[in-house]
Coordinates of C-alpha atoms in Angstrom, one line a residue:
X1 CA 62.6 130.7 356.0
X2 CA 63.7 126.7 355.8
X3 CA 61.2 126.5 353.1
X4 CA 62.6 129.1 351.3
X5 CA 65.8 127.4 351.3
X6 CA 64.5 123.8 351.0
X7 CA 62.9 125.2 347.5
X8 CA 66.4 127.2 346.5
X9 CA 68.3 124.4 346.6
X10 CA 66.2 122.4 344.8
X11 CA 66.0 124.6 342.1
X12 CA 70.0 124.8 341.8
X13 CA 70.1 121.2 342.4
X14 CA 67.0 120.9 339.5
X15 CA 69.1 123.8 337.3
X16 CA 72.8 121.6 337.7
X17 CA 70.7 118.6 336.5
X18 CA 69.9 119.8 333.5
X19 CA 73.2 121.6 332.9
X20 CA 74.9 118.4 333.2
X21 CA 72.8 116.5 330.5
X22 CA 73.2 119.5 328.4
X23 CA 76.8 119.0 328.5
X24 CA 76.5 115.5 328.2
X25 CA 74.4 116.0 325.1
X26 CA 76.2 118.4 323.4
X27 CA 79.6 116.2 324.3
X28 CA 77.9 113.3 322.8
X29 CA 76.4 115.1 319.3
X30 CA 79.6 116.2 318.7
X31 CA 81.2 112.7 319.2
X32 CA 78.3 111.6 316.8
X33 CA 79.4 113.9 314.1
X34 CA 82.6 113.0 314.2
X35 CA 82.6 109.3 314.7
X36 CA 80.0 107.7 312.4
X37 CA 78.6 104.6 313.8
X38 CA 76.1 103.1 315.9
X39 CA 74.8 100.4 313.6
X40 CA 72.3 98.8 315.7
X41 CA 70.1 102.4 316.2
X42 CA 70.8 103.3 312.9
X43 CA 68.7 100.4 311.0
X44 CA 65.9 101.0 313.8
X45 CA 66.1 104.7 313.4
X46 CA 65.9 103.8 309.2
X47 CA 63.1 101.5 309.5
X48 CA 61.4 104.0 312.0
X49 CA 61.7 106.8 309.6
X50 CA 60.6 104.3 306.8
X51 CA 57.6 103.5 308.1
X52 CA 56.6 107.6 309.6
X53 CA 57.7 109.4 306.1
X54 CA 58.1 106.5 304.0
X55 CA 55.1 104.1 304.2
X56 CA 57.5 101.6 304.0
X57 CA 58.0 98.1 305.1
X58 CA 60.1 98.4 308.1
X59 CA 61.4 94.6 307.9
X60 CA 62.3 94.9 303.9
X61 CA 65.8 94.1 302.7
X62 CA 66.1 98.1 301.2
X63 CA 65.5 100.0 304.6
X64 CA 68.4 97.3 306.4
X65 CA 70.8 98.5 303.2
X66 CA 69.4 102.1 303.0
X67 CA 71.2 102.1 307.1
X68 CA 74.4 100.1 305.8
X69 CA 74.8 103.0 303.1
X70 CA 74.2 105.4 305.5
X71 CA 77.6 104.1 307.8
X72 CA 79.4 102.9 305.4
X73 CA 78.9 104.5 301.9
X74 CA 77.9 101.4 300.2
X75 CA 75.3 98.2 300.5
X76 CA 77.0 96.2 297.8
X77 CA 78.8 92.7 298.4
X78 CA 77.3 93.3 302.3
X79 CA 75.2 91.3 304.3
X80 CA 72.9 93.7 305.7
X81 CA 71.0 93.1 309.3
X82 CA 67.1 93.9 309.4
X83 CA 65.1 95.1 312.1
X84 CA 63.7 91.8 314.0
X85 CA 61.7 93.3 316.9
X86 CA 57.7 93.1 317.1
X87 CA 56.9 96.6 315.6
X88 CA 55.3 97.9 318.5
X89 CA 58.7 97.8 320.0
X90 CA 59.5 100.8 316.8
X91 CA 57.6 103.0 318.8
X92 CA 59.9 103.8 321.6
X93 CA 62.4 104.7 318.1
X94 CA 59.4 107.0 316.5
X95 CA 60.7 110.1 318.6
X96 CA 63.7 110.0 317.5
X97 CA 62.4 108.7 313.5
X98 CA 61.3 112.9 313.6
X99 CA 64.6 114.1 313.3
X100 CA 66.3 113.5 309.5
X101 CA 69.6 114.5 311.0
X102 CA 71.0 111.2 312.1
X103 CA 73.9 112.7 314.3
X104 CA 71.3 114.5 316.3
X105 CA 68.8 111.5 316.7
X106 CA 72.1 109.5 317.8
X107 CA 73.1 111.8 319.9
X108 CA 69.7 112.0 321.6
X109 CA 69.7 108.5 321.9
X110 CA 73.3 107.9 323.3
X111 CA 72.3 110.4 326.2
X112 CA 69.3 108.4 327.3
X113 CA 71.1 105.4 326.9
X114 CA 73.7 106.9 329.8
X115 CA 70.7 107.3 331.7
X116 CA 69.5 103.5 331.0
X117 CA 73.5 102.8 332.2
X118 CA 72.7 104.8 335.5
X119 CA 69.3 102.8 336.0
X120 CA 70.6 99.4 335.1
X121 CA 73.3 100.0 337.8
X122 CA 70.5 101.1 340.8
X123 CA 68.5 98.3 340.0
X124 CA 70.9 95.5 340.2
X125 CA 72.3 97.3 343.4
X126 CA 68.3 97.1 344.8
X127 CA 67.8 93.9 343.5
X128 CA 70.3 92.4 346.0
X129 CA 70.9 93.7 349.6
X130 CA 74.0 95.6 349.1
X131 CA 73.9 98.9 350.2
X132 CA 77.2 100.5 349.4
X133 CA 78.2 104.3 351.5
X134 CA 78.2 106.9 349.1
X135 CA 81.6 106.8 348.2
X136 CA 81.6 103.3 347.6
X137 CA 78.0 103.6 345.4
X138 CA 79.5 106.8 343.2
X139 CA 82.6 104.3 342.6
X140 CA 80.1 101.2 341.9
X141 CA 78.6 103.8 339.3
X142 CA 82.0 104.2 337.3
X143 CA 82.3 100.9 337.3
X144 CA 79.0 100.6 335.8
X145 CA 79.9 103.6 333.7
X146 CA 83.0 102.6 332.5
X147 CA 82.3 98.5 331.9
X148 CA 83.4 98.0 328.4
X149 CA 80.5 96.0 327.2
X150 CA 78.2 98.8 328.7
X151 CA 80.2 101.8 326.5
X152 CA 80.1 99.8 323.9
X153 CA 76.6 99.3 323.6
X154 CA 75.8 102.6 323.9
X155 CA 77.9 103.3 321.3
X156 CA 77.0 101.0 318.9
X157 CA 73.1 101.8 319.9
X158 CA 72.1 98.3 321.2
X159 CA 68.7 98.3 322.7
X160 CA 69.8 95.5 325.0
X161 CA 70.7 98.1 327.6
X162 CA 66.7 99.1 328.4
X163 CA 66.0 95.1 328.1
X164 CA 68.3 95.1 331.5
X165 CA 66.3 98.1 332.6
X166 CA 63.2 96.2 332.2
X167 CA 64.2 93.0 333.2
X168 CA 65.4 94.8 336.4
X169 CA 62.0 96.5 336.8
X170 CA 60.1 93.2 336.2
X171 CA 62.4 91.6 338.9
X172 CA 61.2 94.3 341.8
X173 CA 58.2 94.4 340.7
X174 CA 57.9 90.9 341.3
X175 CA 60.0 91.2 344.7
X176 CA 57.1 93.9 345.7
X177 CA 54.0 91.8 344.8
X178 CA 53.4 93.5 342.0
X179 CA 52.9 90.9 339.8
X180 CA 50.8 92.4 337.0
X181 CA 52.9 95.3 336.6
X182 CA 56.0 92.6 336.6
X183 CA 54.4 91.0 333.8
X184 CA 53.7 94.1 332.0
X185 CA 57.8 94.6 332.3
X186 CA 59.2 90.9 331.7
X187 CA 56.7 91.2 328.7
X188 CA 58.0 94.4 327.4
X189 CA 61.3 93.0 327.8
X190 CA 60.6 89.7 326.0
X191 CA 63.0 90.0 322.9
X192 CA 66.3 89.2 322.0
X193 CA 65.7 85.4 322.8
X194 CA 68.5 83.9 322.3
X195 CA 70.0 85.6 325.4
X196 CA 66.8 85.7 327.8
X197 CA 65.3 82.3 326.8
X198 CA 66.6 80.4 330.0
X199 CA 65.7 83.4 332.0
X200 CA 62.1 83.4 330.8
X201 CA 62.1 79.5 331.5
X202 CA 63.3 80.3 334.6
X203 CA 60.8 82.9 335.7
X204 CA 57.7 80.6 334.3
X205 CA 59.1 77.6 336.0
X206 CA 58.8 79.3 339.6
X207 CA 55.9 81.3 338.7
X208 CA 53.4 78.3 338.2
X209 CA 55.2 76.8 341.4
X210 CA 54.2 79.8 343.2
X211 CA 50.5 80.1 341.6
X212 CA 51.8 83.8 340.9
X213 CA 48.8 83.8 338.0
X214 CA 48.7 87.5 338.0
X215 CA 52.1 88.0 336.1
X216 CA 50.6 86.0 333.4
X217 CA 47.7 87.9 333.6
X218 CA 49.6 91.6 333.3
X219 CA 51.7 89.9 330.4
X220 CA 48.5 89.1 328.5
X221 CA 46.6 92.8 329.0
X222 CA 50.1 94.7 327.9
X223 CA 50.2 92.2 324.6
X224 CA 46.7 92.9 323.8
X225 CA 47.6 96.2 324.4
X226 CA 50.2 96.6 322.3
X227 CA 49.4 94.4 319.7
X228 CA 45.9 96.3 319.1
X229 CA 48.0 99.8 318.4
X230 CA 50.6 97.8 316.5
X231 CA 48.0 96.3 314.2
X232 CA 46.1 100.0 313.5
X233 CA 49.3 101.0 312.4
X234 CA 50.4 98.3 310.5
X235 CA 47.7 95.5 309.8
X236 CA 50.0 93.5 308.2
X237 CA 53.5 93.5 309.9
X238 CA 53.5 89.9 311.4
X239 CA 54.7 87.8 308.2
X240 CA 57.3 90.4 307.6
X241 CA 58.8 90.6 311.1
X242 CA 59.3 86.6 311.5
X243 CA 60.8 86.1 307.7
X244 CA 63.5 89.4 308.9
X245 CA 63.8 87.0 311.9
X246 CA 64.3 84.3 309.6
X247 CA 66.4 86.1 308.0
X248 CA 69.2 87.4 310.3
X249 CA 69.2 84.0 311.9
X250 CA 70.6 82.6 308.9
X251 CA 72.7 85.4 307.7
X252 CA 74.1 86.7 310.4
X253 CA 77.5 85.1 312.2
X254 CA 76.5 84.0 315.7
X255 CA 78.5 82.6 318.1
X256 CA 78.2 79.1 319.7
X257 CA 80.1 76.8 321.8
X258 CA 80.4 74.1 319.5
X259 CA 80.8 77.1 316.7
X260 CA 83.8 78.7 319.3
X261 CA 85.4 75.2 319.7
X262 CA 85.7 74.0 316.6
X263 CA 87.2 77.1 315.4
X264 CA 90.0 76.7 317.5
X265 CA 90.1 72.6 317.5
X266 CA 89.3 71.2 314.5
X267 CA 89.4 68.0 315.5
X268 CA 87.6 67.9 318.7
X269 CA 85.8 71.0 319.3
X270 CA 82.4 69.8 318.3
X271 CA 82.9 67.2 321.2
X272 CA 84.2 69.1 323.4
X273 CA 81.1 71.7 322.5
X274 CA 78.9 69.2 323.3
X275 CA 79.9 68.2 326.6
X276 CA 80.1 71.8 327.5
X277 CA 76.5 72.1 326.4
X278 CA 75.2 68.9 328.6
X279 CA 77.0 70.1 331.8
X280 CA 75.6 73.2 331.1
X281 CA 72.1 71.9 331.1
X282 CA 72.7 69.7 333.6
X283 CA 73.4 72.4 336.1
X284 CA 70.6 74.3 334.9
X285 CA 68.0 71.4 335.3
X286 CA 69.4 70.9 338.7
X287 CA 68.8 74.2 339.9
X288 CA 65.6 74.7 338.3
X289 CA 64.4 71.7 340.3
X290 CA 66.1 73.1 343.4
X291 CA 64.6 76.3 342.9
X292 CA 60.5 75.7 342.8
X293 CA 58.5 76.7 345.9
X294 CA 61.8 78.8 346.9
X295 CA 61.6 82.0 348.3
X296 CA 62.1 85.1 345.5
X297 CA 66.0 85.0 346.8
X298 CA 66.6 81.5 345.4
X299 CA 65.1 82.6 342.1
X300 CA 66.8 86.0 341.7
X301 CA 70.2 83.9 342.0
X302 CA 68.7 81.4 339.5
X303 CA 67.7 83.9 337.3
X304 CA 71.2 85.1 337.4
X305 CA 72.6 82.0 337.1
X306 CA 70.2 81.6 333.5
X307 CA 71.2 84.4 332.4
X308 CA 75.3 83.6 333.0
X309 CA 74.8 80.1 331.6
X310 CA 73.0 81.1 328.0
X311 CA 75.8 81.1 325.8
X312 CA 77.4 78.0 327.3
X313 CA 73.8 75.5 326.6
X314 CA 74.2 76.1 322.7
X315 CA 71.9 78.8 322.4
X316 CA 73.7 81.4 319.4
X317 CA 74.7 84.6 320.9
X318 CA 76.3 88.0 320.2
X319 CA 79.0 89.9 322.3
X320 CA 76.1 93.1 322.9
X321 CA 74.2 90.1 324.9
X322 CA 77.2 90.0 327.3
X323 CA 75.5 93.2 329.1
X324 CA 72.8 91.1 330.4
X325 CA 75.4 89.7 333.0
X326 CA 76.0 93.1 334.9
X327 CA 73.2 91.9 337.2
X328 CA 74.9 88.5 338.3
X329 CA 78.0 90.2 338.8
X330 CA 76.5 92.3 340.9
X331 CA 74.7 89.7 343.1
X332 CA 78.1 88.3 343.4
X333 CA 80.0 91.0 344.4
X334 CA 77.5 92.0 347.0
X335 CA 78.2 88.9 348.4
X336 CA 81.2 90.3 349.7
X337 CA 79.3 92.8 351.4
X338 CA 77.0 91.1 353.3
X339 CA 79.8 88.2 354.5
X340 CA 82.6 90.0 355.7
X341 CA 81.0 94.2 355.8
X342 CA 84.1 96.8 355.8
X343 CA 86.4 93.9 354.5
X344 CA 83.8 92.9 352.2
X345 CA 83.5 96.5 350.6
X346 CA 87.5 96.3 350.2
X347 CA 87.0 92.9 348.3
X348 CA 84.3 94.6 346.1
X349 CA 86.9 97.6 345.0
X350 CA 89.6 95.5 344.1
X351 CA 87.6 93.1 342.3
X352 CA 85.7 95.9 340.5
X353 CA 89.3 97.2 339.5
X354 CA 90.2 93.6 338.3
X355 CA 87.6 93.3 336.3
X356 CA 87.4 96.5 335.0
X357 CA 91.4 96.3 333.8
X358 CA 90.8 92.7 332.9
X359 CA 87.7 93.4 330.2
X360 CA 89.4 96.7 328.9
X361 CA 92.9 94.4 328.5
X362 CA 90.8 91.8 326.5
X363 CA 89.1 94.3 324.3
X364 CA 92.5 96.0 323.3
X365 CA 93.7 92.6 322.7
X366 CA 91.2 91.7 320.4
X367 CA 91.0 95.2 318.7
X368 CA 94.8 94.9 317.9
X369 CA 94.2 91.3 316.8
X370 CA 96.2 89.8 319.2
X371 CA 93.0 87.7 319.9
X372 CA 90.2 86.7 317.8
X373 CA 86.8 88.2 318.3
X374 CA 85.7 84.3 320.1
X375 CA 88.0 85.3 322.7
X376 CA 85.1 87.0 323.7
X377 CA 83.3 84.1 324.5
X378 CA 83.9 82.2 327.1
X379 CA 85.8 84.5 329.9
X380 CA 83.2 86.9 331.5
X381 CA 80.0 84.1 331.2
X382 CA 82.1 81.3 333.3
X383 CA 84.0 84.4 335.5
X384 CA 80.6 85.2 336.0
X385 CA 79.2 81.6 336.8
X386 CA 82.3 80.9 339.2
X387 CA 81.4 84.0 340.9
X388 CA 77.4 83.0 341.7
X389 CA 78.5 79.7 342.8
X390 CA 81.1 80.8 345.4
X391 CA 78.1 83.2 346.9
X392 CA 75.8 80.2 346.0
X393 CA 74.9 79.3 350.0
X394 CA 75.4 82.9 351.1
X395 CA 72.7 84.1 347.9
X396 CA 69.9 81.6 347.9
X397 CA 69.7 81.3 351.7
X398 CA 67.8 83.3 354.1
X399 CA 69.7 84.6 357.5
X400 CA 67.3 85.8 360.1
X401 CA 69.2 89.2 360.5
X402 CA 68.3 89.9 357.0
X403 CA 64.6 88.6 357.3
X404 CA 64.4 91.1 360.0
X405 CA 65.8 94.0 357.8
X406 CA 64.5 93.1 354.6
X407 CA 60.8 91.3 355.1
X408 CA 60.6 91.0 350.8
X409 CA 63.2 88.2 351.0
X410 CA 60.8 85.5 352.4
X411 CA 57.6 85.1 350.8

């Protein structure tokens, strides 16, 4: 009789699942259709379907303005982003490529992105050792939900949200020892560099320190992998894909510190850039040193900590990046947690609350043009850096109560 019941519930519970992403679906196809948008999937969708129906170069300068014509109405007088992933990273869009009707396949990809949301939001809650009640996790979730630079990338279609899923897989994989699945993520997720270069500097830097050869190793197998399909495809996409690199990196307006700076003082923003950028390095050198031979908690804050610090050591960025931070908020906000418990959890809600009203305030602020867009740039990466340094001795140190509870965080 229990296993009767056991079994109905979890077919209701398996029956409300899928109700609920039909909803969301059908909630988000007809938001598609009636708000046209989501540049960033629309040029990989285009060069996607360029390449399955076209035979077409999925780098060229035509598919880039065949998607500007399709959001806008027109390619002339417009600088038009290309596609500037390796091609074997337009396989994950080839699913969606099969459908010619671009609200649906935007639609399609906007509900798995809410999905990507969800994960992104477990994993940096299991990558620390914050483990919120259930009321506390569902409102954790919102926040995750309802962060602006999260929405917004799922809007727009950014693929930056599944390089936090897979940077977050890479990361417990690595916790768990499994280092050639970790490398089969980190490598996956090795794109988009001028975000995750200090991250992947980071991770190599206590990899060889640790002799942890097998990362390396699982890296090598999934590019083999995926460069042998790539290349059966495609023989000839290499030299194509680095000049649409080339391309958009000296095309496209990217933000910088000196860039940011000078913009708003003329006269001494491209000193004042350049300090910024040294102290920036500085610190990161510092705790690059101070990290080797550490135990993985050290390195997850460091990580963190690379990944908070990118836009202020020169490298050029792009608001969309500012996603990749969700995980060292996190790490600081479970700090709370684990110094001060029911208190703690208190902190956490009316923190998330600030920060949630604080980024929502800023983009309203810059959508009504009270701001520029580079008001953008600095508030949420040094937030976010003050934040890892207050939990700093609490995050890279090792009490015994937790060694006892959690044995992963001493290797």
């Amino acid at each position: 009789m229990k296993s009767h019941l056991r079994t109905f519930f979890l077919v209701l519970l398996g029956l409300s699942v899928l109700a609920a992403l039909g909803a969301l679906f059908w909630q988000t196809f007809q938001f598609a259709r009636a708000w046209p948008g989501g540049a960033e999937f629309a040029r990989r969708w285009m060069a996607a379907r360029a390449f399955l129906y076209g035979n077409g170069d999925p780098y060229a300068q035509e598919v880039a303005a065949a998607a500007q014509t399709l959001l806008t109405g027109t390619s002339e007088f417009q600088i038009a982003p290309r596609v500037n992933e390796p091609f074997y990273l337009l396989f994950f869009y080839f699913p969606f490529a099969s459908s010619a009707h671009y609200p649906l396949a935007r639609a399609l990809w906007m509900t798995l992105a809410w999905g990507g949301v969800v994960a992104m939001t477990f994993l940096a809650l299991s990558l620390t050792t914050w483990r919120p009640r259930r009321g506390f996790l569902g409102l954790f979730l919102l926040f995750g939900l309802l962060w602006p630079h999260n929405l917004r990338a799922v809007i727009e279609g950014s693929n930056v949200i599944w390089q936090a899923v897979l940077l977050g897989l890479g990361l417990l994989a690595l916790r768990a020892e499994s280092d050639e699945l970790a490398g089969a993520f980190f490598l996956l997720a090795a794109f988009r560099f001028t975000a995750t270069l200090p991250f992947f500097l980071t991770l190599l830097i206590w990899l060889v320190s640790h002799r942890r050869w097998q990362v390396f190793a699982g890296a090598g197998m999934t590019l083999t992998i995926l460069l042998g399909v790539s290349l059966i495809f495609r023989n000839d996409w290499v030299l194509p894909w680095l000049r649409a690199v080339y391309y958009n990196w000296r095309s496209l307006e990217w933000w910088t510190v000196r860039g940011v700076l000078t913009a708003w003082w003329p006269a001494i923003g491209q000193k004042v850039g350049w300090g910024v950028q040294a102290a920036a390095w500085l610190v990161m050198l510092v705790e690059w040193a101070l990290m080797r031979r550490r135990p993985f908690r050290h390195f997850l804050w460091t990580a963190a900590l690379s990944l908070a610090l990118a836009p202020l050591l020169g490298l050029p960025t792009r608001l969309e990046n500012e996603v990749l931070l969700f995980l060292p908020l996190t790490i600081s906000l479970s700090m709370f947690d684990e110094r001060w418990k029911e208190q703690g959890r208190w902190a956490i809600l009316l923190l998330s609350i600030v920060l949630l009203a604080g980024s929502w305030f800023w983009f309203g602020a810059v959508h009504n043009a009270w701001f520029s867009p580079r008001a953008f740039f600095f508030p949420l990466p040094l937030a976010t850096v003050a934040g890892l340094y207050w939990a700093r001795w609490w995050a890279v140190r090792t009490p015994v109560a937790l060694v006892e509870r959690y044995g992963w965080l001493e290797d």
